Amino acid sequence: MTVNPFESYLKRLDQASEKLKLSKEARSKLATPDRILEKDIDLMRDDGTKETLHAYRVQFNNARGPYKGGIRFHPAADLDEVKALAAAMAIKCAVVDIPMGGGKGGVQFDPKQYSDAEIERVARGFVRAFVHDLGSDKDIPAPDVYTNGTIMGYMLDEYEKITGKKEPGMITGKPVPLGGIVGRDTATAQGGVYALEYFVDSQGMEMNQLRVAIQGFGNAGATMAHLLYEAGCNIVGVSDSSGALLSETGLKPDKLLKTKEEKKVLEAPNAQKATNAELLEADCDVLVPAALDGQITRENAANIKAKIILELANGPTTPDADKILAERGVTVIPDVLANAGGVTVSYFEWMQNQEGSMWTEDQVSTELQKTMRRAAKAVDEKSKKAHVPLRDAAFLLGVERLAAATSMRNSAV
Ligand code: NAD
């Protein structure tokens, strides 16, 4: 049975509302998106035929700052998914305590079936559809699944053409020459490393003694492998959609990436081929899911050997698995904290655009480290105080902060 992602959010919200003793009105405000925008995008295909694609922008909550969240191009990007992701953004921004709200966008189609020129037209069509709802003080998109910096560049160009003004802060994750920030590409993984360091430290472990397995070798996973290798960790397993590699003696991420670029598969001389299921159950200290949602389930949770799970992917652990892992004492650093480095550096990018400045790499990493350590500490303290796992603690913290800001709005008539 597939779980409706927005229903899952509402269930979690109910539990948090009860614990925080939120009023019915306060709970209702956090259960309802501020605005759901839906438009059709008319696309001219390269062969001259016309097609209509369905697009969404959900502006979930802006009590703490402008709506903020990526745009995904994916066949599964339906309204429930986009609503759930928009709510998660509002919680995530509150957990890392940046003055941004939550939003998300989606175009429901499979970009793999379309040419680059067609994808550019979809990106420009998205902006034309929602131009009056976007803006640096209103709603600020970013890349997400199957969108990237180049696509953000097209969107910015379209927006500035229509509005006739320079406004780089209306979108983040754009290329550096267009006002993007250095270090945005590695921000999600780097933020994850800072969060991991906090919990490794608090559990009396050492980074350079860790054995790590990473599921997914894309933007987030491959960068994570590289950063952890540099920090002295032993990378004992990695995987992608083609399968997994396991190695007792350790893998070298740079070499793996080079081979993957040349041969399109993961390969290393000192490694054994394995399945993704085996990778998740590999003998290691830290498991980093960095691919898909729903990977750690009630079927495999009891077999996971890692002491710490760092969720770089969104939603990789199901609620059933969470219970099993909590009973077994596994520390799960939840997605809303573990992968919040991306949105945090997006916020820095927006700040530099608003100031008309350019941040340096050092500035970005110093501020990111501060933000992530502060958030990890706050979640850890909440977890100890409320006697709940880190995921529940992060959600409680996010809801508490969001509710405090949302309650200041007076919508009484
Ligand atoms: P990506 O497309 O660059 O990489 C995904 C990787 O997962 C690829 O290597 C792919 O081969 C692999 N993969 C696909 N199916 C797999 C399977 N069945 N088993 C193992 N590996 C498989 O995507 P990304 O940007 O790295 O994002 C990965 C996850 O991290 C997503 O859940 C995303 O929402 C989350 N995330 C990413 C960012 C970011 O800044 N990139 C920020 C926040 C959250």
CSV table of C-alpha atoms and ligand atoms in Angstrom, one decimal:
chain,number,residue,atom,x,y,z
A,1,MET,CA,0.0,0.0,0.0
A,2,THR,CA,1.5,3.4,-1.0
A,3,VAL,CA,1.5,6.0,1.7
A,4,ASN,CA,0.0,9.4,0.7
A,5,PRO,CA,2.9,11.8,1.5
A,6,PHE,CA,0.6,14.6,2.6
A,7,GLU,CA,-1.4,12.3,4.9
A,8,SER,CA,1.9,11.3,6.5
A,9,TYR,CA,2.7,15.0,7.2
A,10,LEU,CA,-0.7,15.5,8.7
A,11,LYS,CA,-0.3,12.5,11.0
A,12,ARG,CA,3.1,13.7,12.2
A,13,LEU,CA,1.6,17.2,12.7
A,14,ASP,CA,-1.2,15.7,14.9
A,15,GLN,CA,1.3,14.0,17.1
A,16,ALA,CA,3.4,17.2,17.4
A,17,SER,CA,0.4,19.3,18.0
A,18,GLU,CA,-0.7,17.1,20.9
A,19,LYS,CA,2.7,17.1,22.5
A,20,LEU,CA,3.0,20.9,22.1
A,21,LYS,CA,-0.6,21.4,23.2
A,22,LEU,CA,-1.3,23.5,20.2
A,23,SER,CA,-4.9,24.8,19.8
A,24,LYS,CA,-7.2,23.5,17.1
A,25,GLU,CA,-6.8,26.7,15.2
A,26,ALA,CA,-3.0,26.6,15.4
A,27,ARG,CA,-2.9,23.0,14.2
A,28,SER,CA,-5.3,23.8,11.3
A,29,LYS,CA,-3.1,26.7,10.1
A,30,LEU,CA,-0.1,24.3,9.9
A,31,ALA,CA,-2.2,21.7,8.1
A,32,THR,CA,-3.4,24.0,5.3
A,33,PRO,CA,-1.2,25.5,2.5
A,34,ASP,CA,-1.5,29.3,2.2
A,35,ARG,CA,-2.1,28.9,-1.6
A,36,ILE,CA,-2.2,26.1,-4.1
A,37,LEU,CA,-1.4,27.3,-7.6
A,38,GLU,CA,-2.1,25.1,-10.6
A,39,LYS,CA,-1.5,25.9,-14.3
A,40,ASP,CA,-1.2,24.2,-17.6
A,41,ILE,CA,2.0,24.8,-19.6
A,42,ASP,CA,1.5,24.6,-23.4
A,43,LEU,CA,4.7,23.1,-24.8
A,44,MET,CA,5.7,23.1,-28.5
A,45,ARG,CA,7.7,19.9,-29.1
A,46,ASP,CA,10.7,20.0,-31.4
A,47,ASP,CA,8.6,18.2,-34.2
A,48,GLY,CA,6.0,21.0,-34.1
A,49,THR,CA,3.3,19.1,-32.2
A,50,LYS,CA,1.8,20.6,-29.1
A,51,GLU,CA,1.4,19.2,-25.7
A,52,THR,CA,0.0,20.4,-22.4
A,53,LEU,CA,1.9,19.7,-19.1
A,54,HIS,CA,0.4,20.2,-15.7
A,55,ALA,CA,2.4,22.5,-13.2
A,56,TYR,CA,2.0,23.3,-9.5
A,57,ARG,CA,3.4,25.7,-7.1
A,58,VAL,CA,2.4,25.2,-3.5
A,59,GLN,CA,3.0,28.2,-1.2
A,60,PHE,CA,2.7,26.4,2.1
A,61,ASN,CA,3.6,28.9,4.8
A,62,ASN,CA,5.4,32.3,4.8
A,63,ALA,CA,5.0,33.3,8.5
A,64,ARG,CA,8.8,33.1,8.9
A,65,GLY,CA,9.9,34.5,5.6
A,66,PRO,CA,9.3,34.3,1.8
A,67,TYR,CA,8.2,30.9,0.4
A,68,LYS,CA,11.2,28.8,-0.4
A,69,GLY,CA,11.6,25.5,-2.2
A,70,GLY,CA,12.7,23.7,-5.3
A,71,ILE,CA,10.9,22.9,-8.5
A,72,ARG,CA,10.9,19.2,-9.6
A,73,PHE,CA,10.3,17.8,-13.1
A,74,HIS,CA,9.0,14.3,-12.5
A,75,PRO,CA,6.1,12.1,-13.5
A,76,ALA,CA,5.2,11.5,-9.9
A,77,ALA,CA,5.1,15.3,-9.0
A,78,ASP,CA,1.4,15.4,-8.3
A,79,LEU,CA,-0.4,17.7,-6.0
A,80,ASP,CA,-0.1,15.6,-2.8
A,81,GLU,CA,3.6,15.1,-3.4
A,82,VAL,CA,4.2,18.8,-4.0
A,83,LYS,CA,2.1,19.8,-0.9
A,84,ALA,CA,4.0,17.4,1.3
A,85,LEU,CA,7.4,18.6,0.0
A,86,ALA,CA,6.3,22.3,0.5
A,87,ALA,CA,5.3,21.5,4.1
A,88,ALA,CA,8.6,19.7,4.7
A,89,MET,CA,10.4,22.9,3.4
A,90,ALA,CA,8.6,25.0,6.0
A,91,ILE,CA,9.6,22.6,8.8
A,92,LYS,CA,13.2,22.3,7.5
A,93,CYS,CA,13.7,26.1,7.3
A,94,ALA,CA,12.4,26.4,10.9
A,95,VAL,CA,14.6,23.5,12.1
A,96,VAL,CA,17.8,25.3,10.9
A,97,ASP,CA,16.2,28.6,11.9
A,98,ILE,CA,16.6,30.6,8.7
A,99,PRO,CA,14.0,33.3,7.9
A,100,MET,CA,12.4,31.5,5.0
A,101,GLY,CA,9.0,29.8,4.6
A,102,GLY,CA,8.1,26.7,2.8
A,103,GLY,CA,7.0,26.2,-0.8
A,104,LYS,CA,7.6,23.7,-3.6
A,105,GLY,CA,6.9,23.4,-7.3
A,106,GLY,CA,6.5,20.6,-9.8
A,107,VAL,CA,5.8,19.9,-13.5
A,108,GLN,CA,4.4,16.4,-13.9
A,109,PHE,CA,6.3,14.9,-16.8
A,110,ASP,CA,9.3,12.7,-17.5
A,111,PRO,CA,12.2,15.0,-18.6
A,112,LYS,CA,14.2,12.0,-19.8
A,113,GLN,CA,11.9,11.8,-22.8
A,114,TYR,CA,12.4,15.5,-23.8
A,115,SER,CA,15.3,17.3,-25.6
A,116,ASP,CA,17.3,20.1,-23.8
A,117,ALA,CA,15.5,22.7,-25.9
A,118,GLU,CA,12.1,21.3,-24.9
A,119,ILE,CA,13.2,21.4,-21.2
A,120,GLU,CA,14.2,25.0,-21.6
A,121,ARG,CA,10.8,25.8,-23.0
A,122,VAL,CA,9.1,24.0,-20.0
A,123,ALA,CA,11.3,26.0,-17.6
A,124,ARG,CA,10.4,29.3,-19.3
A,125,GLY,CA,6.7,28.2,-19.4
A,126,PHE,CA,6.7,27.6,-15.7
A,127,VAL,CA,7.9,31.1,-15.0
A,128,ARG,CA,5.3,32.6,-17.4
A,129,ALA,CA,2.6,30.6,-15.6
A,130,PHE,CA,3.5,31.8,-12.1
A,131,VAL,CA,5.4,35.1,-12.7
A,132,HIS,CA,3.1,37.2,-10.6
A,133,ASP,CA,3.4,34.7,-7.7
A,134,LEU,CA,7.3,34.6,-7.6
A,135,GLY,CA,9.8,37.2,-6.5
A,136,SER,CA,12.7,37.8,-4.1
A,137,ASP,CA,10.4,38.9,-1.3
A,138,LYS,CA,7.6,36.6,-2.2
A,139,ASP,CA,8.5,33.1,-3.4
A,140,ILE,CA,12.0,31.9,-4.3
A,141,PRO,CA,12.4,28.6,-6.2
A,142,ALA,CA,15.5,26.4,-6.5
A,143,PRO,CA,16.6,23.2,-8.2
A,144,ASP,CA,15.2,19.8,-7.1
A,145,VAL,CA,14.8,16.4,-8.8
A,146,TYR,CA,15.8,16.7,-12.5
A,147,THR,CA,16.2,20.4,-12.4
A,148,ASN,CA,19.6,22.1,-12.1
A,149,GLY,CA,21.5,25.4,-12.2
A,150,THR,CA,21.2,25.8,-15.9
A,151,ILE,CA,17.4,25.5,-15.6
A,152,MET,CA,17.4,28.1,-12.8
A,153,GLY,CA,19.3,30.3,-15.2
A,154,TYR,CA,16.6,30.0,-17.9
A,155,MET,CA,13.9,30.7,-15.2
A,156,LEU,CA,15.7,33.9,-14.0
A,157,ASP,CA,16.2,35.1,-17.5
A,158,GLU,CA,12.5,34.6,-18.3
A,159,TYR,CA,11.4,36.3,-15.1
A,160,GLU,CA,13.7,39.3,-15.7
A,161,LYS,CA,12.5,39.6,-19.3
A,162,ILE,CA,8.9,39.8,-18.3
A,163,THR,CA,9.3,42.0,-15.3
A,164,GLY,CA,11.9,44.3,-16.9
A,165,LYS,CA,14.1,44.4,-13.8
A,166,LYS,CA,17.2,42.8,-12.5
A,167,GLU,CA,16.3,40.5,-9.6
A,168,PRO,CA,18.7,37.6,-9.1
A,169,GLY,CA,17.3,36.9,-5.6
A,170,MET,CA,14.1,35.6,-7.1
A,171,ILE,CA,15.7,32.1,-7.6
A,172,THR,CA,18.6,30.2,-6.0
A,173,GLY,CA,20.9,27.5,-7.2
A,174,LYS,CA,21.6,29.5,-10.3
A,175,PRO,CA,25.1,29.6,-12.0
A,176,VAL,CA,27.7,31.8,-10.2
A,177,PRO,CA,28.0,34.2,-13.2
A,178,LEU,CA,24.3,35.0,-12.8
A,179,GLY,CA,24.6,35.7,-9.1
A,180,GLY,CA,24.8,32.2,-7.8
A,181,ILE,CA,26.9,31.4,-4.7
A,182,VAL,CA,30.1,29.4,-4.5
A,183,GLY,CA,29.7,26.1,-2.7
A,184,ARG,CA,26.0,25.6,-3.5
A,185,ASP,CA,26.8,22.4,-5.4
A,186,THR,CA,28.4,20.8,-2.4
A,187,ALA,CA,26.2,22.4,0.3
A,188,THR,CA,23.8,19.6,1.0
A,189,ALA,CA,26.6,17.1,1.6
A,190,GLN,CA,28.8,19.6,3.4
A,191,GLY,CA,25.9,20.4,5.7
A,192,GLY,CA,25.4,16.7,6.3
A,193,VAL,CA,29.0,16.3,7.3
A,194,TYR,CA,28.7,19.1,9.9
A,195,ALA,CA,25.5,17.5,11.3
A,196,LEU,CA,27.3,14.1,11.4
A,197,GLU,CA,30.3,15.5,13.1
A,198,TYR,CA,28.1,16.9,15.9
A,199,PHE,CA,26.6,13.5,16.7
A,200,VAL,CA,29.8,11.5,16.1
A,201,ASP,CA,31.4,13.8,18.7
A,202,SER,CA,28.6,13.6,21.2
A,203,GLN,CA,28.7,9.8,21.0
A,204,GLY,CA,32.4,9.8,21.7
A,205,MET,CA,33.4,8.5,18.3
A,206,GLU,CA,36.1,9.9,15.9
A,207,MET,CA,35.4,10.8,12.3
A,208,ASN,CA,38.6,9.2,11.0
A,209,GLN,CA,37.6,5.8,12.5
A,210,LEU,CA,34.2,5.6,10.8
A,211,ARG,CA,33.3,3.0,8.3
A,212,VAL,CA,30.7,4.4,6.0
A,213,ALA,CA,28.3,3.0,3.3
A,214,ILE,CA,26.5,5.4,0.9
A,215,GLN,CA,23.5,4.6,-1.2
A,216,GLY,CA,23.3,6.8,-4.3
A,217,PHE,CA,26.3,8.3,-6.1
A,218,GLY,CA,24.7,11.4,-7.6
A,219,ASN,CA,25.1,15.0,-6.6
A,220,ALA,CA,24.5,14.5,-2.8
A,221,GLY,CA,26.0,11.0,-2.4
A,222,ALA,CA,29.2,11.4,-4.5
A,223,THR,CA,30.0,14.7,-2.8
A,224,MET,CA,29.4,13.1,0.6
A,225,ALA,CA,31.7,10.2,-0.3
A,226,HIS,CA,34.4,12.7,-1.3
A,227,LEU,CA,34.1,14.8,1.8
A,228,LEU,CA,34.0,11.9,4.2
A,229,TYR,CA,37.0,10.3,2.5
A,230,GLU,CA,38.9,13.6,3.0
A,231,ALA,CA,37.8,13.6,6.7
A,232,GLY,CA,39.6,10.2,7.0
A,233,CYS,CA,36.5,7.9,6.9
A,234,ASN,CA,36.8,4.5,5.3
A,235,ILE,CA,34.2,4.3,2.5
A,236,VAL,CA,33.3,0.6,2.7
A,237,GLY,CA,30.4,0.7,0.2
A,238,VAL,CA,28.6,2.8,-2.4
A,239,SER,CA,25.8,2.2,-4.8
A,240,ASP,CA,23.8,3.8,-7.7
A,241,SER,CA,20.9,2.6,-9.8
A,242,SER,CA,23.3,0.1,-11.5
A,243,GLY,CA,24.1,-1.7,-8.3
A,244,ALA,CA,26.5,-1.6,-5.3
A,245,LEU,CA,30.2,-2.1,-4.5
A,246,LEU,CA,31.5,-3.2,-1.1
A,247,SER,CA,35.1,-3.1,0.0
A,248,GLU,CA,36.7,-4.0,3.3
A,249,THR,CA,39.9,-2.0,2.5
A,250,GLY,CA,37.9,1.1,1.3
A,251,LEU,CA,37.0,2.9,-1.9
A,252,LYS,CA,38.5,6.0,-3.4
A,253,PRO,CA,35.6,8.3,-4.4
A,254,ASP,CA,37.5,10.4,-7.0
A,255,LYS,CA,38.6,7.2,-8.8
A,256,LEU,CA,35.1,5.8,-8.7
A,257,LEU,CA,33.7,9.0,-10.1
A,258,LYS,CA,36.2,9.0,-13.0
A,259,THR,CA,35.4,5.3,-13.8
A,260,LYS,CA,31.6,6.1,-13.6
A,261,GLU,CA,32.0,9.0,-16.0
A,262,GLU,CA,33.9,6.8,-18.5
A,263,LYS,CA,32.0,3.5,-18.2
A,264,LYS,CA,28.7,4.7,-16.7
A,265,VAL,CA,28.9,2.0,-13.9
A,266,LEU,CA,30.6,1.8,-10.5
A,267,GLU,CA,33.7,-0.3,-10.6
A,268,ALA,CA,36.8,-0.6,-8.5
A,269,PRO,CA,39.6,-3.3,-8.4
A,270,ASN,CA,39.4,-3.9,-4.7
A,271,ALA,CA,35.6,-4.2,-4.4
A,272,GLN,CA,33.0,-6.9,-4.7
A,273,LYS,CA,29.8,-6.3,-6.6
A,274,ALA,CA,26.6,-6.4,-4.5
A,275,THR,CA,23.0,-5.4,-4.6
A,276,ASN,CA,21.5,-2.2,-3.2
A,277,ALA,CA,19.7,-4.3,-0.5
A,278,GLU,CA,23.1,-5.7,0.6
A,279,LEU,CA,24.6,-2.2,0.7
A,280,LEU,CA,21.9,-1.1,3.1
A,281,GLU,CA,22.7,-4.0,5.4
A,282,ALA,CA,26.5,-3.6,5.1
A,283,ASP,CA,28.8,-3.9,8.1
A,284,CYS,CA,29.5,-0.2,8.8
A,285,ASP,CA,29.2,2.5,11.4
A,286,VAL,CA,27.4,5.1,9.3
A,287,LEU,CA,24.8,4.5,6.6
A,288,VAL,CA,24.1,7.4,4.3
A,289,PRO,CA,20.9,7.0,2.2
A,290,ALA,CA,21.4,9.6,-0.6
A,291,ALA,CA,19.1,8.2,-3.4
A,292,LEU,CA,15.4,7.6,-3.1
A,293,ASP,CA,12.6,7.7,-0.5
A,294,GLY,CA,11.3,4.5,1.2
A,295,GLN,CA,14.6,2.5,1.2
A,296,ILE,CA,14.8,1.6,4.9
A,297,THR,CA,11.6,-0.3,5.7
A,298,ARG,CA,10.2,-2.8,8.3
A,299,GLU,CA,11.6,-5.6,6.1
A,300,ASN,CA,15.3,-4.5,6.4
A,301,ALA,CA,15.4,-2.2,9.5
A,302,ALA,CA,16.3,-5.1,11.8
A,303,ASN,CA,19.3,-6.1,9.7
A,304,ILE,CA,20.9,-2.7,9.4
A,305,LYS,CA,24.3,-2.7,11.1
A,306,ALA,CA,25.1,1.0,11.1
A,307,LYS,CA,25.0,2.8,14.5
A,308,ILE,CA,24.1,6.1,12.7
A,309,ILE,CA,21.9,6.8,9.7
A,310,LEU,CA,22.4,10.2,8.1
A,311,GLU,CA,19.4,10.9,5.8
A,312,LEU,CA,20.8,13.0,2.9
A,313,ALA,CA,17.8,11.8,0.8
A,314,ASN,CA,14.3,13.0,1.5
A,315,GLY,CA,12.2,10.4,3.3
A,316,PRO,CA,14.4,7.3,3.0
A,317,THR,CA,13.1,5.7,6.2
A,318,THR,CA,9.5,4.6,6.6
A,319,PRO,CA,7.6,5.2,9.9
A,320,ASP,CA,7.6,1.4,10.6
A,321,ALA,CA,11.4,1.2,10.2
A,322,ASP,CA,11.8,4.3,12.4
A,323,LYS,CA,10.2,2.3,15.3
A,324,ILE,CA,12.4,-0.7,14.8
A,325,LEU,CA,15.6,1.5,14.6
A,326,ALA,CA,14.6,3.4,17.7
A,327,GLU,CA,14.1,0.2,19.6
A,328,ARG,CA,17.5,-1.0,18.5
A,329,GLY,CA,19.2,2.3,19.6
A,330,VAL,CA,20.2,3.4,16.0
A,331,THR,CA,20.7,7.1,15.8
A,332,VAL,CA,18.7,8.4,12.8
A,333,ILE,CA,19.8,12.0,11.8
A,334,PRO,CA,16.6,13.0,10.0
A,335,ASP,CA,16.3,14.5,6.5
A,336,VAL,CA,14.9,17.9,7.8
A,337,LEU,CA,18.2,18.3,9.6
A,338,ALA,CA,20.7,16.1,7.7
A,339,ASN,CA,20.1,17.6,4.2
A,340,ALA,CA,19.2,21.2,5.3
A,341,GLY,CA,22.7,22.4,4.1
A,342,GLY,CA,21.2,22.9,0.6
A,343,VAL,CA,18.5,25.3,1.6
A,344,THR,CA,20.8,27.0,4.1
A,345,VAL,CA,23.3,27.9,1.4
A,346,SER,CA,20.3,28.9,-0.9
A,347,TYR,CA,19.4,31.4,1.9
A,348,PHE,CA,23.0,32.7,1.8
A,349,GLU,CA,22.7,33.1,-1.9
A,350,TRP,CA,19.5,35.1,-1.5
A,351,MET,CA,21.2,37.2,1.1
A,352,GLN,CA,24.2,38.0,-1.2
A,353,ASN,CA,21.8,39.0,-4.0
A,354,GLN,CA,19.8,41.2,-1.6
A,355,GLU,CA,23.0,42.9,-0.4
A,356,GLY,CA,24.5,43.1,-3.9
A,357,SER,CA,27.6,41.3,-2.6
A,358,MET,CA,29.5,38.1,-3.4
A,359,TRP,CA,30.3,35.7,-0.6
A,360,THR,CA,33.6,33.9,-0.5
A,361,GLU,CA,34.0,30.1,-0.1
A,362,ASP,CA,35.3,30.6,3.4
A,363,GLN,CA,32.4,32.8,4.4
A,364,VAL,CA,29.9,30.1,3.1
A,365,SER,CA,31.5,27.2,4.9
A,366,THR,CA,32.0,29.1,8.2
A,367,GLU,CA,28.3,30.2,8.2
A,368,LEU,CA,27.1,26.8,7.1
A,369,GLN,CA,29.0,25.1,9.8
A,370,LYS,CA,27.6,27.5,12.5
A,371,THR,CA,24.1,27.0,11.3
A,372,MET,CA,24.3,23.2,11.1
A,373,ARG,CA,26.0,22.8,14.5
A,374,ARG,CA,23.5,25.1,16.1
A,375,ALA,CA,20.5,23.2,14.6
A,376,ALA,CA,22.0,19.8,15.4
A,377,LYS,CA,22.5,20.9,19.1
A,378,ALA,CA,18.9,22.2,19.3
A,379,VAL,CA,17.5,19.0,17.9
A,380,ASP,CA,19.7,16.9,20.2
A,381,GLU,CA,18.6,18.9,23.3
A,382,LYS,CA,15.0,18.6,22.3
A,383,SER,CA,15.3,14.9,21.8
A,384,LYS,CA,16.8,14.5,25.3
A,385,LYS,CA,14.3,16.8,27.0
A,386,ALA,CA,11.2,15.3,25.3
A,387,HIS,CA,12.6,11.7,25.4
A,388,VAL,CA,11.9,11.2,21.7
A,389,PRO,CA,14.1,10.1,18.7
A,390,LEU,CA,15.8,12.9,16.7
A,391,ARG,CA,13.2,12.9,13.9
A,392,ASP,CA,10.3,13.6,16.4
A,393,ALA,CA,12.5,16.2,18.1
A,394,ALA,CA,13.3,18.0,14.8
A,395,PHE,CA,9.6,17.9,13.9
A,396,LEU,CA,8.6,19.3,17.3
A,397,LEU,CA,11.2,22.0,17.1
A,398,GLY,CA,10.1,23.0,13.5
A,399,VAL,CA,6.4,22.9,14.4
A,400,GLU,CA,7.0,24.9,17.5
A,401,ARG,CA,8.9,27.7,15.7
A,402,LEU,CA,6.4,27.7,12.8
A,403,ALA,CA,3.4,27.8,15.1
A,404,ALA,CA,4.9,30.7,17.1
A,405,ALA,CA,5.3,32.8,13.9
A,406,THR,CA,2.0,31.7,12.3
A,407,SER,CA,0.1,32.6,15.5
A,408,MET,CA,1.1,36.2,15.1
A,409,ARG,CA,-1.0,36.4,11.9
A,410,ASN,CA,-4.4,37.7,12.7
A,411,SER,CA,-6.9,36.3,10.2
A,412,ALA,CA,-10.0,37.0,12.3
A,413,VAL,CA,-12.9,38.5,10.5
B,1,NAD,P1,20.9,12.7,-8.2
B,1,NAD,O1,19.9,12.4,-9.2
B,1,NAD,O2,22.1,13.5,-8.5
B,1,NAD,O3,21.5,11.3,-7.6
B,1,NAD,C1,20.7,10.2,-7.2
B,1,NAD,C2,21.5,9.0,-7.2
B,1,NAD,O4,20.8,7.9,-6.7
B,1,NAD,C3,22.1,8.5,-8.6
B,1,NAD,O5,23.5,8.2,-8.4
B,1,NAD,C4,21.3,7.3,-9.0
B,1,NAD,O6,22.0,6.4,-9.8
B,1,NAD,C5,21.0,6.7,-7.6
B,1,NAD,N1,19.9,5.8,-7.5
B,1,NAD,C6,18.8,5.8,-8.2
B,1,NAD,N2,18.1,4.7,-8.0
B,1,NAD,C7,18.8,4.0,-7.1
B,1,NAD,C8,18.6,2.8,-6.4
B,1,NAD,N3,17.5,2.0,-6.6
B,1,NAD,N4,19.5,2.3,-5.5
B,1,NAD,C9,20.7,3.1,-5.3
B,1,NAD,N5,20.9,4.2,-6.0
B,1,NAD,C10,20.0,4.7,-6.8
B,1,NAD,O7,20.1,13.3,-6.9
B,1,NAD,P2,20.6,14.1,-5.7
B,1,NAD,O8,20.5,15.6,-6.0
B,1,NAD,O9,21.9,13.6,-5.3
B,1,NAD,O10,19.5,13.8,-4.6
B,1,NAD,C11,19.5,12.5,-4.0
B,1,NAD,C12,18.5,12.6,-2.8
B,1,NAD,O11,18.9,13.7,-1.9
B,1,NAD,C13,17.1,13.0,-3.1
B,1,NAD,O12,16.2,12.3,-2.2
B,1,NAD,C14,17.0,14.5,-2.9
B,1,NAD,O13,15.6,14.9,-2.7
B,1,NAD,C15,17.9,14.6,-1.7
B,1,NAD,N6,18.4,16.0,-1.6
B,1,NAD,C16,19.3,16.5,-2.5
B,1,NAD,C17,19.7,17.8,-2.4
B,1,NAD,C18,20.7,18.4,-3.3
B,1,NAD,O14,21.1,19.5,-3.0
B,1,NAD,N7,21.1,17.7,-4.3
B,1,NAD,C19,19.2,18.6,-1.3
B,1,NAD,C20,18.3,18.1,-0.4
B,1,NAD,C21,17.9,16.7,-0.5
